[in-house]
mmCIF file of C-alpha atoms in Angstrom:
data_model
loop_
_atom_site.group_PDB
_atom_site.id
_atom_site.type_symbol
_atom_site.label_atom_id
_atom_site.label_comp_id
_atom_site.label_asym_id
_atom_site.label_seq_id
_atom_site.Cartn_x
_atom_site.Cartn_y
_atom_site.Cartn_z
ATOM 1 C CA PHE A 452 0.000 0.000 0.000
ATOM 2 C CA MET A 453 2.974 2.394 0.334
ATOM 3 C CA PRO A 454 3.113 3.101 -3.440
ATOM 4 C CA PHE A 455 -0.462 4.386 -3.219
ATOM 5 C CA PHE A 456 0.362 6.650 -0.287
ATOM 6 C CA PHE A 457 3.474 7.935 -2.104
ATOM 7 C CA ILE A 458 1.421 8.758 -5.227
ATOM 8 C CA PHE A 459 -1.170 10.609 -3.140
ATOM 9 C CA LEU A 460 1.587 12.535 -1.350
ATOM 10 C CA CYS A 461 3.246 13.546 -4.637
ATOM 11 C CA TYR A 462 -0.128 14.668 -5.960
ATOM 12 C CA SER A 463 -0.665 16.928 -2.920
ATOM 13 C CA TRP A 464 2.965 18.114 -2.939
ATOM 14 C CA PHE A 465 3.734 18.855 -6.583
ATOM 15 C CA ILE A 466 0.349 19.221 -8.302
ATOM 16 C CA LYS A 467 -2.019 20.662 -5.692
ATOM 17 C CA ARG A 468 0.808 22.523 -3.874
ATOM 18 C CA GLU A 469 -0.796 21.730 -0.511
ATOM 19 C CA ILE A 470 2.385 20.770 1.350
ATOM 20 C CA GLY A 471 3.891 23.761 3.081
ATOM 21 C CA LYS A 472 4.819 25.350 6.390
ATOM 22 C CA THR A 473 2.114 23.607 8.435
ATOM 23 C CA GLU A 474 3.285 20.127 7.422
ATOM 24 C CA TYR A 475 6.955 20.953 8.111
ATOM 25 C CA GLU A 476 6.036 22.159 11.615
ATOM 26 C CA VAL A 477 4.724 18.711 12.619
ATOM 27 C CA PRO A 478 7.502 16.965 14.594
ATOM 28 C CA GLN A 479 8.450 13.674 12.949
ATOM 29 C CA ASN A 480 8.634 11.940 16.322
ATOM 30 C CA ARG A 481 4.845 12.304 16.605
ATOM 31 C CA LEU A 482 4.398 10.489 13.322
ATOM 32 C CA VAL A 483 6.867 7.837 14.522
ATOM 33 C CA VAL A 484 4.693 7.172 17.590
ATOM 34 C CA ILE A 485 1.596 6.781 15.400
ATOM 35 C CA GLY A 486 3.457 4.405 13.074
ATOM 36 C CA VAL A 487 4.797 2.260 15.926
ATOM 37 C CA LEU A 488 1.384 1.954 17.604
ATOM 38 C CA THR A 489 -0.289 1.015 14.322
ATOM 39 C CA ALA A 490 2.412 -1.605 13.657
ATOM 40 C CA LEU A 491 1.845 -3.157 17.091
ATOM 41 C CA ASN A 492 -1.861 -3.331 16.330
ATOM 42 C CA GLY A 493 -1.154 -5.218 13.098
ATOM 43 C CA GLY A 494 1.397 -7.485 14.789
ATOM 44 C CA PHE A 495 -1.036 -8.760 17.437
ATOM 45 C CA ILE A 496 -3.690 -9.359 14.767
ATOM 46 C CA ILE A 497 -1.351 -11.290 12.458
ATOM 47 C CA PHE A 498 -0.164 -13.696 15.159
ATOM 48 C CA ALA A 499 -3.604 -14.294 16.707
ATOM 49 C CA ASN A 500 -5.519 -14.429 13.426
ATOM 50 C CA PRO A 501 -5.095 -18.205 12.706
ATOM 51 C CA HIS A 502 -6.286 -19.100 16.223
ATOM 52 C CA VAL A 503 -9.340 -16.835 16.593
ATOM 53 C CA PRO A 504 -12.602 -17.479 14.681
ATOM 54 C CA GLY A 505 -13.689 -14.718 12.327
ATOM 55 C CA ILE A 506 -16.813 -13.917 14.351
ATOM 56 C CA SER A 507 -14.723 -13.469 17.500
ATOM 57 C CA GLN A 508 -12.327 -11.266 15.528
ATOM 58 C CA ALA A 509 -15.236 -9.019 14.570
ATOM 59 C CA ILE A 510 -16.083 -8.627 18.256
ATOM 60 C CA LEU A 511 -12.589 -8.358 19.775
ATOM 61 C CA GLY A 512 -11.091 -6.219 17.018
ATOM 62 C CA PRO A 513 -11.419 -2.431 16.600
ATOM 63 C CA THR A 514 -15.226 -2.418 16.778
ATOM 64 C CA VAL A 515 -17.477 -2.060 19.818
ATOM 65 C CA VAL A 516 -14.817 -3.313 22.240
ATOM 66 C CA SER A 517 -12.873 -0.144 21.398
ATOM 67 C CA ILE A 518 -15.583 2.097 22.858
ATOM 68 C CA PRO A 519 -15.117 1.292 26.583
ATOM 69 C CA LEU A 520 -11.359 1.070 26.091
ATOM 70 C CA GLY A 521 -11.351 4.390 24.227
ATOM 71 C CA MET A 522 -13.382 6.019 27.001
ATOM 72 C CA VAL A 523 -10.946 4.895 29.696
ATOM 73 C CA LEU A 524 -7.845 5.999 27.783
ATOM 74 C CA SER A 525 -9.453 9.287 26.677
ATOM 75 C CA PHE A 526 -10.306 10.026 30.311
ATOM 76 C CA ILE A 527 -6.726 9.281 31.420
ATOM 77 C CA LEU A 528 -4.821 10.932 28.575
ATOM 78 C CA LEU A 529 -7.189 13.673 27.350
ATOM 79 C CA ARG A 530 -9.127 14.315 30.577
ATOM 80 C CA ARG A 531 -12.363 13.929 28.624
ATOM 81 C CA LYS A 532 -15.416 13.816 30.867
ATOM 82 C CA TYR A 533 -18.347 11.426 30.514
ATOM 83 C CA ASN A 534 -21.774 11.221 32.110
ATOM 84 C CA ILE A 535 -23.895 8.442 33.554
ATOM 85 C CA ILE A 536 -25.507 7.619 30.173
ATOM 86 C CA HIS A 537 -22.055 6.955 28.675
ATOM 87 C CA TYR A 538 -21.226 4.572 31.515
ATOM 88 C CA ILE A 539 -24.566 2.756 31.155
ATOM 89 C CA SER A 540 -23.930 2.294 27.413
ATOM 90 C CA VAL A 541 -20.493 0.823 28.157
ATOM 91 C CA VAL A 542 -22.000 -1.685 30.614
ATOM 92 C CA ILE A 543 -24.533 -2.712 27.928
ATOM 93 C CA ILE A 544 -21.701 -3.146 25.415
ATOM 94 C CA LEU A 545 -19.670 -5.298 27.824
ATOM 95 C CA ILE A 546 -22.724 -7.531 28.449
ATOM 96 C CA GLY A 547 -23.161 -7.933 24.693
ATOM 97 C CA LEU A 548 -19.482 -8.849 24.313
ATOM 98 C CA ALA A 549 -19.721 -11.518 27.011
ATOM 99 C CA ILE A 550 -22.795 -13.062 25.362
ATOM 100 C CA ALA A 551 -21.130 -13.039 21.929
ATOM 101 C CA LEU A 552 -17.888 -14.634 23.130
ATOM 102 C CA TYR A 553 -19.498 -17.390 25.192
ATOM 103 C CA PRO A 554 -20.366 -19.787 22.306
ATOM 104 C CA GLN A 555 -16.929 -19.201 20.754
ATOM 105 C CA ILE A 556 -15.064 -20.199 23.928
ATOM 106 C CA PHE A 557 -17.585 -22.834 25.093
ATOM 107 C CA PRO A 558 -19.172 -24.137 21.863
ATOM 108 C CA PRO A 559 -22.452 -25.968 22.559
ATOM 109 C CA ASP A 560 -22.680 -29.680 21.791
ATOM 110 C CA ASP A 561 -24.654 -30.049 18.537
ATOM 111 C CA ASN A 562 -25.580 -33.674 19.294
ATOM 112 C CA PRO A 563 -25.815 -34.184 23.068
ATOM 113 C CA SER A 564 -27.524 -37.606 22.875
ATOM 114 C CA SER A 565 -24.695 -39.189 20.884
ATOM 115 C CA SER A 566 -22.187 -37.506 23.134
ATOM 116 C CA GLU A 567 -23.787 -38.980 26.251
ATOM 117 C CA SER A 568 -23.857 -42.492 24.776
ATOM 118 C CA SER A 569 -20.218 -42.324 23.769
ATOM 119 C CA ASN A 570 -19.189 -40.950 27.146
ATOM 120 C CA ALA A 571 -20.830 -43.927 28.854
ATOM 121 C CA SER A 572 -18.311 -46.299 27.309
ATOM 122 C CA ILE A 573 -15.280 -44.181 28.219
ATOM 123 C CA SER A 574 -13.221 -45.244 31.210
ATOM 124 C CA THR A 575 -12.582 -42.965 34.167
ATOM 125 C CA SER A 576 -8.957 -42.338 33.188
ATOM 126 C CA GLU A 577 -9.894 -41.541 29.620
ATOM 127 C CA SER A 578 -12.634 -39.216 30.853
ATOM 128 C CA SER A 579 -10.110 -37.443 33.079
ATOM 129 C CA ASN A 580 -7.737 -37.025 30.136
ATOM 130 C CA ASN A 581 -10.545 -35.668 28.000
ATOM 131 C CA ASP A 582 -11.494 -33.168 30.709
ATOM 132 C CA SER A 583 -7.862 -32.101 30.975
ATOM 133 C CA ASN A 584 -7.537 -31.648 27.216
ATOM 134 C CA LYS A 585 -10.823 -29.757 27.099
ATOM 135 C CA TYR A 586 -9.635 -27.408 29.845
ATOM 136 C CA LYS A 587 -6.345 -26.914 28.003
ATOM 137 C CA ASP A 588 -8.157 -26.103 24.752
ATOM 138 C CA ILE A 589 -10.332 -23.558 26.540
ATOM 139 C CA MET A 590 -7.291 -21.856 28.072
ATOM 140 C CA ILE A 591 -5.571 -21.741 24.655
ATOM 141 C CA LYS A 592 -8.683 -20.149 23.140
ATOM 142 C CA ILE A 593 -8.822 -17.562 25.910
ATOM 143 C CA PHE A 594 -5.094 -16.830 25.487
ATOM 144 C CA TRP A 595 -5.394 -16.117 21.747
ATOM 145 C CA ASP A 596 -8.603 -14.143 22.298
ATOM 146 C CA LEU A 597 -6.651 -11.952 24.728
ATOM 147 C CA VAL A 598 -3.807 -11.583 22.225
ATOM 148 C CA PHE A 599 -6.246 -10.503 19.532
ATOM 149 C CA PHE A 600 -7.983 -8.139 21.962
ATOM 150 C CA SER A 601 -4.565 -6.662 22.832
ATOM 151 C CA SER A 602 -4.338 -5.413 19.250
ATOM 152 C CA THR A 603 -7.069 -2.913 20.081
ATOM 153 C CA VAL A 604 -5.006 -1.231 22.801
ATOM 154 C CA PRO A 605 -2.254 0.261 20.560
ATOM 155 C CA LEU A 606 -4.860 1.168 17.920
ATOM 156 C CA VAL A 607 -6.981 3.128 20.409
ATOM 157 C CA LEU A 608 -3.809 4.754 21.768
ATOM 158 C CA ALA A 609 -2.878 5.731 18.205
ATOM 159 C CA TYR A 610 -6.283 7.348 17.642
ATOM 160 C CA ILE A 611 -6.118 9.252 20.918
ATOM 161 C CA TYR A 612 -2.537 10.324 20.269
ATOM 162 C CA GLU A 613 -3.488 11.567 16.789
ATOM 163 C CA GLU A 614 -6.259 13.662 18.301
ATOM 164 C CA LYS A 615 -3.954 15.093 20.961
ATOM 165 C CA ALA A 616 -0.852 15.617 18.810
ATOM 166 C CA LEU A 617 -2.225 16.679 15.428
ATOM 167 C CA THR A 618 -5.517 18.531 15.859
ATOM 168 C CA GLN A 619 -3.647 21.703 16.867
ATOM 169 C CA TYR A 620 -2.369 22.030 13.291
ATOM 170 C CA LYS A 621 -5.023 23.677 11.148
ATOM 171 C CA ASN A 622 -5.463 22.539 7.518
ATOM 172 C CA LEU A 623 -2.875 19.764 7.936
ATOM 173 C CA ASN A 624 -2.683 17.655 4.784
ATOM 174 C CA LEU A 625 -3.873 14.068 5.371
ATOM 175 C CA ASN A 626 -1.537 12.608 2.743
ATOM 176 C CA TRP A 627 1.456 13.948 4.669
ATOM 177 C CA ILE A 628 0.326 12.267 7.911
ATOM 178 C CA ILE A 629 -0.595 8.983 6.257
ATOM 179 C CA TYR A 630 2.587 8.571 4.211
ATOM 180 C CA TRP A 631 5.081 9.230 7.012
ATOM 181 C CA SER A 632 3.195 7.319 9.725
ATOM 182 C CA ASN A 633 2.864 4.266 7.451
ATOM 183 C CA LEU A 634 6.541 4.472 6.486
ATOM 184 C CA TYR A 635 7.492 4.285 10.167
ATOM 185 C CA GLN A 636 4.958 1.487 10.547
ATOM 186 C CA ILE A 637 6.825 -0.600 7.942
ATOM 187 C CA PHE A 638 10.160 -0.031 9.710
ATOM 188 C CA THR A 639 8.578 -1.212 12.974
ATOM 189 C CA ILE A 640 7.104 -4.326 11.337
ATOM 190 C CA ILE A 641 10.546 -5.257 9.986
ATOM 191 C CA LEU A 642 11.972 -4.953 13.496
ATOM 192 C CA LEU A 643 9.184 -7.257 14.733
ATOM 193 C CA PHE A 644 10.107 -10.085 12.326
ATOM 194 C CA PRO A 645 12.045 -12.052 15.020
ATOM 195 C CA VAL A 646 8.845 -12.349 17.089
ATOM 196 C CA ASP A 647 7.610 -14.842 14.476
ATOM 197 C CA ALA A 648 10.337 -17.228 15.624
ATOM 198 C CA ILE A 649 9.212 -17.368 19.262
ATOM 199 C CA PRO A 650 8.227 -21.018 19.997
ATOM 200 C CA GLY A 651 4.517 -21.481 20.633
ATOM 201 C CA PHE A 652 3.723 -17.960 19.467
ATOM 202 C CA GLY A 653 5.161 -17.544 15.980
ATOM 203 C CA THR A 654 4.986 -19.794 12.937
ATOM 204 C CA THR A 655 8.646 -20.417 12.099
ATOM 205 C CA ASP A 656 12.175 -20.470 13.516
ATOM 206 C CA PHE A 657 15.137 -18.136 13.063
ATOM 207 C CA SER A 658 16.705 -20.269 10.314
ATOM 208 C CA HIS A 659 13.609 -19.917 8.092
ATOM 209 C CA LEU A 660 12.588 -16.412 9.133
ATOM 210 C CA PHE A 661 13.347 -14.610 5.866
ATOM 211 C CA SER A 662 12.713 -17.531 3.520
ATOM 212 C CA HIS A 663 9.114 -17.612 4.744
ATOM 213 C CA GLN A 664 8.750 -13.960 3.730
ATOM 214 C CA LYS A 665 9.870 -14.980 0.260
ATOM 215 C CA TYR A 666 7.316 -17.792 0.112
ATOM 216 C CA GLY A 667 4.645 -15.359 1.274
ATOM 217 C CA PHE A 668 5.375 -13.177 -1.751
ATOM 218 C CA TYR A 669 5.237 -16.245 -4.011
ATOM 219 C CA CYS A 670 1.794 -17.099 -2.638
ATOM 220 C CA ILE A 671 0.501 -13.573 -3.306
ATOM 221 C CA VAL A 672 1.452 -13.745 -6.984
ATOM 222 C CA GLY A 673 -0.117 -17.211 -7.356
ATOM 223 C CA TYR A 674 2.772 -19.680 -7.055
ATOM 224 C CA ASP A 675 2.425 -22.835 -4.964
ATOM 225 C CA ILE A 676 4.593 -23.039 -1.871
ATOM 226 C CA PRO A 677 5.895 -26.145 -0.034
ATOM 227 C CA SER A 678 3.366 -27.804 2.245
ATOM 228 C CA ASP A 679 5.895 -27.905 5.104
ATOM 229 C CA VAL A 680 5.974 -24.096 4.984
ATOM 230 C CA CYS A 681 2.201 -23.647 4.988
ATOM 231 C CA GLY A 682 -0.008 -26.686 4.606
ATOM 232 C CA ASN A 683 -3.264 -24.725 4.718
ATOM 233 C CA CYS A 684 -2.290 -21.912 2.350
ATOM 234 C CA ASP A 685 -4.534 -21.659 -0.701
ATOM 235 C CA CYS A 686 -2.219 -20.037 -3.267
ATOM 236 C CA SER A 687 -3.781 -19.590 -6.698
ATOM 237 C CA SER A 688 -4.181 -17.070 -9.487
ATOM 238 C CA THR A 689 -6.987 -15.356 -7.537
ATOM 239 C CA THR A 690 -4.815 -14.729 -4.461
ATOM 240 C CA ILE A 691 -3.477 -11.478 -5.863
ATOM 241 C CA LEU A 692 -7.077 -10.333 -6.426
ATOM 242 C CA TYR A 693 -7.904 -10.817 -2.742
ATOM 243 C CA TYR A 694 -4.653 -9.085 -1.843
ATOM 244 C CA ALA A 695 -5.585 -6.118 -4.066
ATOM 245 C CA LEU A 696 -9.004 -5.902 -2.411
ATOM 246 C CA PHE A 697 -7.311 -5.855 0.985
ATOM 247 C CA VAL A 698 -4.942 -3.054 -0.091
ATOM 248 C CA ILE A 699 -7.851 -0.973 -1.434
ATOM 249 C CA GLY A 700 -9.804 -1.522 1.780
ATOM 250 C CA TYR A 701 -6.785 -0.681 3.942
ATOM 251 C CA VAL A 702 -6.054 2.531 2.038
ATOM 252 C CA GLY A 703 -9.687 3.628 2.250
ATOM 253 C CA ASN A 704 -9.917 2.778 5.958
ATOM 254 C CA THR A 705 -6.718 4.721 6.700
ATOM 255 C CA PHE A 706 -7.933 7.891 4.995
ATOM 256 C CA CYS A 707 -11.381 7.685 6.572
ATOM 257 C CA SER A 708 -10.072 6.984 10.097
ATOM 258 C CA ILE A 709 -7.599 9.860 10.159
ATOM 259 C CA GLY A 710 -10.129 12.170 8.491
ATOM 260 C CA VAL A 711 -12.754 11.422 11.158
ATOM 261 C CA ILE A 712 -10.217 12.015 13.940
ATOM 262 C CA LYS A 713 -9.105 15.289 12.351
ATOM 263 C CA HIS A 714 -12.634 16.655 11.991
ATOM 264 C CA GLY A 715 -14.180 14.879 14.989
ATOM 265 C CA ASN A 716 -12.459 12.988 17.799
ATOM 266 C CA ALA A 717 -10.948 9.596 18.586
ATOM 267 C CA THR A 718 -13.984 8.248 20.435
ATOM 268 C CA PHE A 719 -16.325 9.133 17.555
ATOM 269 C CA SER A 720 -13.992 7.289 15.173
ATOM 270 C CA LEU A 721 -14.294 4.166 17.330
ATOM 271 C CA ILE A 722 -18.083 4.528 17.386
ATOM 272 C CA ILE A 723 -18.168 4.531 13.580
ATOM 273 C CA GLN A 724 -16.029 1.391 13.411
ATOM 274 C CA ALA A 725 -18.569 -0.392 15.610
ATOM 275 C CA ILE A 726 -20.823 -0.635 12.546
ATOM 276 C CA VAL A 727 -18.385 -3.276 11.275
ATOM 277 C CA LEU A 728 -19.562 -5.791 13.879
ATOM 278 C CA PRO A 729 -22.995 -6.880 12.576
ATOM 279 C CA VAL A 730 -21.770 -6.905 8.980
ATOM 280 C CA SER A 731 -18.703 -9.008 9.835
ATOM 281 C CA GLU A 732 -20.572 -11.586 11.901
ATOM 282 C CA PHE A 733 -22.985 -12.425 9.107
ATOM 283 C CA ALA A 734 -20.248 -12.257 6.473
ATOM 284 C CA PHE A 735 -18.231 -14.952 8.269
ATOM 285 C CA SER A 736 -21.339 -17.156 8.411
ATOM 286 C CA SER A 737 -22.018 -16.813 4.670
ATOM 287 C CA SER A 738 -21.024 -19.875 2.643
ATOM 288 C CA PHE A 739 -21.022 -17.700 -0.486
ATOM 289 C CA LEU A 740 -18.286 -15.445 0.928
ATOM 290 C CA MET A 741 -16.359 -17.910 3.115
ATOM 291 C CA GLY A 742 -16.696 -21.204 1.188
ATOM 292 C CA LYS A 743 -15.280 -24.095 3.204
ATOM 293 C CA TYR A 744 -14.206 -21.689 5.967
ATOM 294 C CA VAL A 745 -17.794 -20.719 6.817
ATOM 295 C CA GLU A 746 -18.521 -20.354 10.537
ATOM 296 C CA LYS A 747 -21.679 -21.180 12.453
ATOM 297 C CA LEU A 748 -23.821 -18.528 14.119
ATOM 298 C CA TYR A 749 -25.518 -19.354 17.422
ATOM 299 C CA TRP A 750 -28.536 -17.642 18.959
ATOM 300 C CA GLU A 751 -26.159 -15.816 21.297
ATOM 301 C CA ASN A 752 -24.617 -14.067 18.278
ATOM 302 C CA TYR A 753 -27.974 -12.659 17.166
ATOM 303 C CA LEU A 754 -28.802 -11.534 20.703
ATOM 304 C CA SER A 755 -25.376 -9.944 21.184
ATOM 305 C CA VAL A 756 -25.673 -7.899 17.978
ATOM 306 C CA VAL A 757 -28.952 -6.403 19.208
ATOM 307 C CA ILE A 758 -27.504 -5.609 22.651
ATOM 308 C CA LEU A 759 -24.288 -4.159 21.220
ATOM 309 C CA LEU A 760 -26.118 -1.914 18.768
ATOM 310 C CA ILE A 761 -28.395 -0.661 21.564
ATOM 311 C CA GLY A 762 -25.320 0.252 23.603
ATOM 312 C CA VAL A 763 -23.670 2.009 20.660
ATOM 313 C CA ILE A 764 -26.843 3.953 19.783
ATOM 314 C CA ILE A 765 -27.307 5.113 23.393
ATOM 315 C CA TYR A 766 -23.698 6.269 23.522
ATOM 316 C CA ARG A 767 -23.900 8.079 20.191
ATOM 317 C CA ILE A 768 -27.213 9.840 20.958
ATOM 318 C CA LYS A 769 -25.864 11.175 24.241
ATOM 319 C CA ASP A 770 -22.585 12.135 22.581
ATOM 320 C CA ASN A 771 -24.418 14.188 19.918
ATOM 321 C CA PRO A 772 -23.859 17.950 20.508
ATOM 322 C CA GLN A 773 -27.558 18.788 20.068
ATOM 323 C CA TYR A 774 -28.358 16.601 23.075
ATOM 324 C CA ARG A 775 -25.574 17.741 25.373
ATOM 325 C CA THR A 776 -25.396 21.445 24.577
ATOM 326 C CA LYS A 777 -27.949 23.678 26.236
ATOM 327 C CA LYS A 778 -28.998 26.945 24.698
ATOM 328 C CA PRO A 779 -27.946 29.922 26.850
ATOM 329 C CA LYS A 780 -30.800 31.631 28.629
ATOM 330 C CA LYS A 781 -31.226 35.350 28.206
ATOM 331 C CA SER A 782 -30.686 37.228 31.401
ATOM 332 C CA LEU A 783 -33.291 39.692 32.685
ATOM 333 C CA SER A 784 -30.976 42.661 32.184
ATOM 334 C CA THR A 785 -30.338 41.640 28.561
ATOM 335 C CA THR A 786 -34.084 41.375 27.903
ATOM 336 C CA LYS A 787 -34.711 44.839 29.372
ATOM 337 C CA LEU A 788 -31.899 46.323 27.262
ATOM 338 C CA ILE A 789 -33.366 44.845 24.063
ATOM 339 C CA ASN A 790 -36.836 46.187 24.947
ATOM 340 C CA ALA A 791 -35.410 49.639 25.690
ATOM 341 C CA GLN A 792 -33.642 49.739 22.326
ATOM 342 C CA GLU A 793 -36.897 48.837 20.572
#
């Protein structure tokens, strides 16, 4: 995506002549912080992605879960004040999150009768081993859910930092911010490559660290890669099409996110991203979109979407200026003065 950002920057710089004194006044270290935080967000997502179902990703990613987190960090870092309605909406959102995550961590048994009959023939030791393995699987699921959720923390910090560090510059060109922050993001990602070799967390070892990057590029352009490198990778001529769609979506999301923060605030940006949740949940359960990777929706998912949207709507209504700004009352002396002038 960097070539796109470079083209947009050159367009603003040399054709529109929009790059000037304001852009040069922005300290580069502020853009470095934004780039590093965004890279950490992507790093957590990449490592947790294979272990977390798509529906859980829609919930734990930068959607509704960002709202309570954004409120806490905005209160600490920006001293933004909230009222009782905001807190009630956050409680509603947290309840919806708990309901949505429950069937993902503790999936219900689709055929309890057959399960009971098979369990009757299992010995006590085997039953104990099964219980132990089940407990271990649950803890692994919770661990990767927490890793994926951790990706939201640096992203929310990046949004809040952008609001605090950049809104003071009037008419600041978005292409300038986006290009430099993403350039520093790439440098940070390169420095994070060794994390992929951590046993039990990454997907390779130090001896194959860079060769796997090469095979990743081969997969993007449609070449088959060895099964010992990635047995589940579906590399074909259409892979580059999906990659292009991702790049287009990423570029659009970047411009929209920073634009909303520039003209609004960080919390409002997180509210907007909450709309992703209901769309994502049903997209992951669509066989047309997901094919063999389709995921099952439970009744808890439908209920959680309703609860989450109620929480988001309550928060947004109360956050709307027309509901929280009171019109000033005319004083008695002002009224008398107006009448005297008439």
